[in-house]
Coordinates of C-alpha atoms and ligand atoms in Angstrom, one line a residue:
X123 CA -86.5 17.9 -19.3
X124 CA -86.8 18.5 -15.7
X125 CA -89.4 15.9 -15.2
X126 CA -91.9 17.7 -12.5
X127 CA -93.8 14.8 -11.3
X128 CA -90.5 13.0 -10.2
X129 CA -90.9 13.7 -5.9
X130 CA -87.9 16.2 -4.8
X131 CA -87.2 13.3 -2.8
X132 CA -86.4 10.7 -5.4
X133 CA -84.5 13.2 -6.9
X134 CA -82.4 14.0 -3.8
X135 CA -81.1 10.4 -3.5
X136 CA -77.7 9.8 -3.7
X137 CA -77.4 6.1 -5.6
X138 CA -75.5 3.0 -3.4
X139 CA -72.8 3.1 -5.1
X140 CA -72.4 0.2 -7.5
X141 CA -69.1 -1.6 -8.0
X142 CA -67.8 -2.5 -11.5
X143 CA -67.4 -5.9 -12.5
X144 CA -64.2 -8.1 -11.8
X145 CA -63.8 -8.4 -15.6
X146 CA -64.6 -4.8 -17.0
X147 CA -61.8 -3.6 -13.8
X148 CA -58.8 -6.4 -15.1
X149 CA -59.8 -5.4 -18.8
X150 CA -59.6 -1.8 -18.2
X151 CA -56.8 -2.2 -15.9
X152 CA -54.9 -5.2 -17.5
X153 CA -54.5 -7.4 -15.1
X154 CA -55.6 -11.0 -14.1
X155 CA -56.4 -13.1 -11.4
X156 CA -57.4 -10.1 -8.7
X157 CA -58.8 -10.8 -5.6
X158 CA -62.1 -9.4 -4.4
X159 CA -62.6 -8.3 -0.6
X160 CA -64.7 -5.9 -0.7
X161 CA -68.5 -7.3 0.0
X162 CA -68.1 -9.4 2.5
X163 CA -69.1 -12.4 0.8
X164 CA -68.1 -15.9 1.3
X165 CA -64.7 -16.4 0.0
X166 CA -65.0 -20.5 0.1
X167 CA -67.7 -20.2 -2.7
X168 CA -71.1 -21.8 -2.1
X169 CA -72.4 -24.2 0.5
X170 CA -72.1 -27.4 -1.8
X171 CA -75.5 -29.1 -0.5
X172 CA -77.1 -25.7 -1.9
X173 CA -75.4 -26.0 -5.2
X174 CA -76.4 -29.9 -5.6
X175 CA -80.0 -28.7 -4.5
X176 CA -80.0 -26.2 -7.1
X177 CA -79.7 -28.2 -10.4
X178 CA -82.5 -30.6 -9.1
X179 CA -84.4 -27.7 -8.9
X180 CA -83.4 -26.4 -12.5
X181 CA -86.2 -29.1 -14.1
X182 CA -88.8 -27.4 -12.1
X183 CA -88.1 -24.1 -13.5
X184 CA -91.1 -24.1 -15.6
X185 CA -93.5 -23.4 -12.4
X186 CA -94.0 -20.1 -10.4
X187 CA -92.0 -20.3 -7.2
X188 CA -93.8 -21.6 -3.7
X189 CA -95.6 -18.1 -3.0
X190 CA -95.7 -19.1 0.8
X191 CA -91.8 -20.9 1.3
X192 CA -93.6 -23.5 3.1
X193 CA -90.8 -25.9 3.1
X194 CA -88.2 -23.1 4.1
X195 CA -90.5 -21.5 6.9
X196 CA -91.0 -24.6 8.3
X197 CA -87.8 -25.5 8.6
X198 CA -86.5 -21.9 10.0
X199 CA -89.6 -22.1 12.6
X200 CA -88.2 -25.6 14.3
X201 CA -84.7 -24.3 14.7
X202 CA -85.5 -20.7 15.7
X203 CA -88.6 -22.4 18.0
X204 CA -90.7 -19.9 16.6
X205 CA -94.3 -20.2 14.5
X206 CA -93.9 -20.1 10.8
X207 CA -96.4 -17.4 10.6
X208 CA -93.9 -15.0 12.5
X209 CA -91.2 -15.8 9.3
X210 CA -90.8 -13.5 6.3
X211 CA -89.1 -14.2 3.3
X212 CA -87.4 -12.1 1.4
X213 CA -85.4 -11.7 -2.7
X214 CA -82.1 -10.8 -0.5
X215 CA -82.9 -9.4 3.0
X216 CA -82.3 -5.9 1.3
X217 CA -85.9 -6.8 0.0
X218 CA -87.8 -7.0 3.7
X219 CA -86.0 -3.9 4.3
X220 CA -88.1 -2.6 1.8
X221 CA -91.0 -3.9 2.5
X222 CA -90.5 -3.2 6.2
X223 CA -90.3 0.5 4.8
X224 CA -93.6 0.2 2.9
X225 CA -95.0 -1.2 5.3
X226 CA -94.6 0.9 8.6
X227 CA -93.8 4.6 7.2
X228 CA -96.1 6.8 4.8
X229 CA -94.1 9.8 3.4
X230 CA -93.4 12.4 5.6
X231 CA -92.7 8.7 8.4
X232 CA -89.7 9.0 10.2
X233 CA -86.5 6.5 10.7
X234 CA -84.1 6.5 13.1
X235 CA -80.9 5.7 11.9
X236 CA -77.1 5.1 12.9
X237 CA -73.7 6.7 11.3
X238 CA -71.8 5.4 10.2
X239 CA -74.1 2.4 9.1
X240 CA -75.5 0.3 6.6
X241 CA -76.3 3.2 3.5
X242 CA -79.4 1.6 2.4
X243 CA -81.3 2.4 5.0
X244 CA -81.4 5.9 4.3
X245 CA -81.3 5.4 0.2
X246 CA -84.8 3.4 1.2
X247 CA -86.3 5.6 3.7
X248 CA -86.0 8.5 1.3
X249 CA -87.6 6.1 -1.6
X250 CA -90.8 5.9 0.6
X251 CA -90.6 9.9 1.2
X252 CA -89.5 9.5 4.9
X253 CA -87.4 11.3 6.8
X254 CA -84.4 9.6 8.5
X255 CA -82.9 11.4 12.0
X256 CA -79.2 10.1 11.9
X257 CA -77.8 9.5 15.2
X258 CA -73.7 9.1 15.2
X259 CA -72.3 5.9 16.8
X260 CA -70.1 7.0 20.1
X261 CA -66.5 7.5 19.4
X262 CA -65.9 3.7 20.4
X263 CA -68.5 3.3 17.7
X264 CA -70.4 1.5 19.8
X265 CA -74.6 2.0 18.9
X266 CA -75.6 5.7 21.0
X267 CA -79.2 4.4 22.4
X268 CA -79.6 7.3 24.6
X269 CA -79.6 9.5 21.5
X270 CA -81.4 7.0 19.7
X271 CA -84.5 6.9 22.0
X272 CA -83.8 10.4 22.7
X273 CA -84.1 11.4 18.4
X274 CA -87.3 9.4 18.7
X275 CA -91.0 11.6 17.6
X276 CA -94.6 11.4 17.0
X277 CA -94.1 10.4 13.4
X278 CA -90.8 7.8 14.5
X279 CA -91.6 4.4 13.0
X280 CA -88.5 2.1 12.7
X281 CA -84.9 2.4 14.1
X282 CA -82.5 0.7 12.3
X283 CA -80.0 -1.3 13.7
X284 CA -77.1 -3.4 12.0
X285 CA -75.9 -5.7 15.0
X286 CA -73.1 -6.7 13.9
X287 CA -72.8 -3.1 12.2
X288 CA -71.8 -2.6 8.5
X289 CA -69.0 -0.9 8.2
X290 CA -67.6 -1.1 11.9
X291 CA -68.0 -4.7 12.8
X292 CA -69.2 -3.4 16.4
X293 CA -71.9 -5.3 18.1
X294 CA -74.7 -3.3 20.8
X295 CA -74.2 -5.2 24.0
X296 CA -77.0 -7.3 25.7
X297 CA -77.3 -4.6 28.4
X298 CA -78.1 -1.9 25.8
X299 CA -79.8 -4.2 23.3
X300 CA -82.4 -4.9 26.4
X301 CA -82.4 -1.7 27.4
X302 CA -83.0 0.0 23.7
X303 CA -86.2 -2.4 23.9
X304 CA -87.6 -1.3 27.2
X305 CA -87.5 1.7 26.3
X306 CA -89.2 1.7 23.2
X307 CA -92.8 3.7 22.9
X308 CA -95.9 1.5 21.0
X309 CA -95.4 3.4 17.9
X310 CA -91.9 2.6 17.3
X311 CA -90.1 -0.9 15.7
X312 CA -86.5 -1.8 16.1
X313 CA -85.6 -3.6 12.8
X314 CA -82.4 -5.4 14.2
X315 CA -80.2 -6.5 10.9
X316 CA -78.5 -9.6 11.9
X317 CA -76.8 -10.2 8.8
X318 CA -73.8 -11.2 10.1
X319 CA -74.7 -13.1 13.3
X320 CA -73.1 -16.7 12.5
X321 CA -69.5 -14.8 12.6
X322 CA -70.0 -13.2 16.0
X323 CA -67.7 -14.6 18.6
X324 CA -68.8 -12.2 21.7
X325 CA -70.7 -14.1 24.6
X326 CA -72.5 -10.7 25.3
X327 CA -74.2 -10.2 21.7
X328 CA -77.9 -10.0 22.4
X329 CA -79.6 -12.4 19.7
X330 CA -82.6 -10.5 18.8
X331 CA -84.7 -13.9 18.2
X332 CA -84.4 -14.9 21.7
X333 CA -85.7 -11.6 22.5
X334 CA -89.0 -12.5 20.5
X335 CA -90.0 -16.7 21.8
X336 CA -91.6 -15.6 24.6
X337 CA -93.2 -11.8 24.5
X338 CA -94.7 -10.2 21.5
X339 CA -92.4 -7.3 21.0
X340 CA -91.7 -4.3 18.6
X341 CA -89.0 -5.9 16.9
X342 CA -88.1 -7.2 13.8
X343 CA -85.2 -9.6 13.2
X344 CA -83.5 -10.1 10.0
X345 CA -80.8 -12.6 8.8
X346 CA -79.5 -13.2 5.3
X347 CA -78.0 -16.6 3.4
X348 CA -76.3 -14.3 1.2
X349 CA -72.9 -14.2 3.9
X350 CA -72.3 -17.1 6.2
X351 CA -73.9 -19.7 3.1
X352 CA -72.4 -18.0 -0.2
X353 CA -75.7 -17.3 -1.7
X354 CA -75.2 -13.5 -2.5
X355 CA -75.9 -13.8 -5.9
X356 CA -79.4 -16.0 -5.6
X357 CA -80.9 -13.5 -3.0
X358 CA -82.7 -14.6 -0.5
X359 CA -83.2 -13.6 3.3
X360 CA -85.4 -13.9 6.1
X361 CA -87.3 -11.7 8.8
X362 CA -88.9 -13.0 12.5
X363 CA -91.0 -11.1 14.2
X364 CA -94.0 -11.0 15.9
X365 CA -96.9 -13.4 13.5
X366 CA -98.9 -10.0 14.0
X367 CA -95.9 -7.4 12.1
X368 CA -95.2 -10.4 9.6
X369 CA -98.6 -10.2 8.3
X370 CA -98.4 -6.6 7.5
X371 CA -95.3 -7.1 6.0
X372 CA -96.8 -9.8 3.9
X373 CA -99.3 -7.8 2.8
X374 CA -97.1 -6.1 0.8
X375 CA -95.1 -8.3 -0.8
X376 CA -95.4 -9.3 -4.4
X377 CA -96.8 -13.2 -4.2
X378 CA -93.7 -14.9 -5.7
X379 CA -91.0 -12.6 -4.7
X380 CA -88.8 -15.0 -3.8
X381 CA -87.9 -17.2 -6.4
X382 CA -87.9 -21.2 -6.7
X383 CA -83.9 -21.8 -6.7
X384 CA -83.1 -19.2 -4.1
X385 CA -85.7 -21.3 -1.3
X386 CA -84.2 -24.7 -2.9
X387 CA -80.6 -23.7 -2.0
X388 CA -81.5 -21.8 1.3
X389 CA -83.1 -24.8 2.6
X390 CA -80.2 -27.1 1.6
X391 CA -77.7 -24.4 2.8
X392 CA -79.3 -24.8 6.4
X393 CA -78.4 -28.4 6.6
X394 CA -74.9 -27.9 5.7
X395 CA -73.2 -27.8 9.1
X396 CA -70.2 -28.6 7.0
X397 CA -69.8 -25.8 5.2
X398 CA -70.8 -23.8 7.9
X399 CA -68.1 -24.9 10.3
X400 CA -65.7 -24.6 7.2
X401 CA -66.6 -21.0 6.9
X402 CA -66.4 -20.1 10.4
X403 CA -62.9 -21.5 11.0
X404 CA -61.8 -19.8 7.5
X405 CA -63.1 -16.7 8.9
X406 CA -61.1 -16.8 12.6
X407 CA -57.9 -17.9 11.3
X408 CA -58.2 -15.1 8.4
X409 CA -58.9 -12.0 11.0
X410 CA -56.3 -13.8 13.1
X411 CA -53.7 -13.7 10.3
X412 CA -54.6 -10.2 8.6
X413 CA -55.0 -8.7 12.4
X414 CA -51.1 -10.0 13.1
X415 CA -49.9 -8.8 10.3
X416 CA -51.7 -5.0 9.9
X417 CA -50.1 -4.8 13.5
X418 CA -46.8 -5.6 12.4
X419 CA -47.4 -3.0 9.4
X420 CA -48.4 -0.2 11.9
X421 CA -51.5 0.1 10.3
X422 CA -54.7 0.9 13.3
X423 CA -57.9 -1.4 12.7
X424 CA -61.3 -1.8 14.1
X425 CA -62.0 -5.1 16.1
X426 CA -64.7 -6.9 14.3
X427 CA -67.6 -9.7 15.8
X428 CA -68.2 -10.1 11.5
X429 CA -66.0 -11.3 8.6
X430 CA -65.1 -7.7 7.5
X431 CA -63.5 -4.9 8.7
X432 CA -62.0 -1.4 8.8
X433 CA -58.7 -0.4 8.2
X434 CA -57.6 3.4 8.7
X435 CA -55.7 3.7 5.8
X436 CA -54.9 7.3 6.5
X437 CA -52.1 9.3 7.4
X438 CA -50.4 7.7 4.3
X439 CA -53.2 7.6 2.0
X440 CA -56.8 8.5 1.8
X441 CA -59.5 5.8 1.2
X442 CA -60.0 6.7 -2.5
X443 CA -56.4 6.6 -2.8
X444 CA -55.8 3.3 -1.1
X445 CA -58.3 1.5 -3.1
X446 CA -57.2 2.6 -6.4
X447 CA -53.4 1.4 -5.7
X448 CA -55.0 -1.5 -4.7
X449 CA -57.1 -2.4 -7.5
X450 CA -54.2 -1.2 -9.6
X451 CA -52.6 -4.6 -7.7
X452 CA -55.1 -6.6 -7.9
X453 CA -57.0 -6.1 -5.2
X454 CA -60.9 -4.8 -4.8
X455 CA -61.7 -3.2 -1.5
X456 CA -64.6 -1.2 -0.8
X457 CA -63.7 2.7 -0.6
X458 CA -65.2 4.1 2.5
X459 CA -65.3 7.6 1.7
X460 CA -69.6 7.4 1.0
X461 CA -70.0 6.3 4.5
X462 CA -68.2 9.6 5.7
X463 CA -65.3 7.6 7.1
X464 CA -62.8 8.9 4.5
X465 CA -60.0 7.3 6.1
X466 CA -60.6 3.9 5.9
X467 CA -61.1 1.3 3.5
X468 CA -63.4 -1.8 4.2
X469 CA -61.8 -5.3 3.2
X470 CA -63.8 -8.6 4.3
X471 CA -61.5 -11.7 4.9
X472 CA -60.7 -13.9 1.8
X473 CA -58.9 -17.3 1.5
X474 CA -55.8 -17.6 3.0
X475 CA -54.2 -16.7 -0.5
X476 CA -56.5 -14.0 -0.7
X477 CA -55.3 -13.0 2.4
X478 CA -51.4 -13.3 1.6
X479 CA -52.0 -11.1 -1.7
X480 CA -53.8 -8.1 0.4
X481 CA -50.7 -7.5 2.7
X482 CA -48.1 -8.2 0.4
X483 CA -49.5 -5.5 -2.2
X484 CA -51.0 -3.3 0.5
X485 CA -47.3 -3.3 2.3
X486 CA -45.6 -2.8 -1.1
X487 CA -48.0 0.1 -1.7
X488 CA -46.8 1.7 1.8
X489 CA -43.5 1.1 1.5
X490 CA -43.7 3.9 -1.7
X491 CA -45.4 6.2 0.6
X492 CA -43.0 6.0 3.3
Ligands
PLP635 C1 -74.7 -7.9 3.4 C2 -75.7 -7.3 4.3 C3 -77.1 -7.7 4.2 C4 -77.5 -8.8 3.3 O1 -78.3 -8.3 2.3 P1 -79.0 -9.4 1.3 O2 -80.0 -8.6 0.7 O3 -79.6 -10.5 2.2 O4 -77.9 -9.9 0.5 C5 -78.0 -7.1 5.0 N1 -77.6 -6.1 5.9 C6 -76.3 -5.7 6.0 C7 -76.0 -4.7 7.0 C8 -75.4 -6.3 5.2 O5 -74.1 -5.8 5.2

């Protein structure tokens, strides 16, 4: 059947592409014990307070979930100094990207977007039946935001930018952050995805937030629990923004969308300076070690303000090629070639261990190629 009614533009999407599970790729593969680097989660597991949190909360389960995260926005509002009613809470930040979408563009809406960057952007401004105007970072893959404001039209609602950027670990600078802003028209919302702020180390990365205490401005922040607090799998994120935007976006949401263990552990997970610290430090001394020894292999790199980063795996071996010898050794990375950067592979840091077993198997799979 050829299915008529389904838009051209559903049709047209190309799907994120989904990674297997660890245990269907040993099975298939026969192998044990591999080591997974390729989603840039938290390789020290979960923030404990969050997990302790979350099996008091299991004997609540028979209720609907606090519709308005009143516990968790409150909390969020005194640390960010900012009113609860500018917070939005979201089933994985991925979700308020979404709803963002809904929100602010009708079909024929327009994005602006950066390449290479985060692919769900596009996936989701298609879904809505907007366009999306792709602007290419600079060759030091720094954010172009002359092009940006310069791809911007009549129909331009949102510009999407991921600060530190997913896949290139790049940060925009405050200079070009403020100057992005300024130049923004009335019709037209940065959405600034701060998923990985916690890791960045730069003293000139522009924190959206402070950007918003003290003037109403076109701009939507997000930040995730998913990365620096190991809660990937519970989903749950949050937006700030003006209290204005964040009553659209609320609008739209469904009224328990984010569910009752996912605010539990978030709200736990904030309080857990421990973990946090523990993570941090885990995350320097892993790019520190994986940086040293990629140099010793020869092997170029991109700097990174995140806990992931891109290695050019290429003249020796393409990305497909280089992830499939790996995962042959036990190790998962994430295959760049469906963000155009066919070159590179993406690998986030893991445990030390984790660490150890990526350059001794990616060095044993140059060697053969030497
Ligand atoms: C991981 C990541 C997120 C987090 O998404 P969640 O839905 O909160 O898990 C958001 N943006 C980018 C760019 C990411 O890489």
């Amino acid at each position: 059947m050829t299915y008529q009614f389904v838009p051209q533009y559903v049709k047209d999407i190309t799907p994120y592409p989904p990674g297997k599970p660890i245990e269907e790729v040993e099975r298939e593969l026969g192998i044990k014990n591999s080591v997974k680097i390729a989603s840039n989660e938290n390789p020290l597991g979960t923030s404990p307070r969050a997990i302790r949190a979350i099996q008091k909360a299991l004997r609540t389960l028979n209720r609907y979930p606090d519709g308005s995260a009143f516990y968790l926005k409150k909390t969020l509002s005194a640390i960010h100094r900012m009113p609860p009613e500018s917070f939005i809470i979201g089933n994985g930040s991925n979700e308020l990207i979404e709803l963002i979408i809904r929100t602010f563009i009708q079909p024929g809406g327009e994005a602006v977007i950066s390449d290479p960057s985060f692919l769900i952007y596009s996936i989701t401004v298609k879904a809505a039946g907007g366009k999306s105007a792709v602007v290419r970072l600079r060759d030091d893959y720094s954010y172009d935001i002359k092009a940006i404001i310069g791809a911007i039209t009549r129909r331009t609602r949102l510009i999407f930018i991921s600060n530190p950027n997913n896949p290139t670990g790049t940060i925009i600078n405050k200079k070009d952050y403020a100057w992005l802003l300024r130049k923004l028209p009335p019709h037209v919302i940065v959405v600034d995805d701060a998923a990985y702020r916690e890791f960045v180390r730069s003293s000139d990365y522009p924190d959206g937030i402070d950007y918003l205490r003290d003037t109403n401005r076109n701009l939507i922040v997000l930040r995730t629990f998913s990365k620096l607090y190991g809660l990937a799998g519970l989903r749950i994120g949050y937006g700030v923004t003006t209290t204005e935007l964040a009553g659209y976006i609320e609008r739209v949401r469904q009224p328990f969308n984010v569910n009752t263990l996912a605010q539990t552990a978030a709200l736990a997970a904030l309080g857990d300076s421990v973990f946090v610290k523990k993570t941090l430090a885990n995350n320097q001394a892993g790019l520190d070690y994986l940086y040293g020894a990629l140099e010793r292999l020869n092997i170029p790199f991109l700097r990174t303000q995140a806990n992931f980063f891109l290695v050019r795996v290429a003249p020796f071996l393409s990305a497909r090629q280089a992830f499939e010898a790996l995962l042959k050794h036990g190790v998962i990375v994430r295959d760049m070639t469906s963000y155009g950067l066919s070159d590179f592979i993406r690998i986030n840091v893991g445990t030390p261990a984790e660490n150890r077993k990526f350059i001794r198997e990616f060095s044993a799979i140059l060697k053969t190629k030497l």
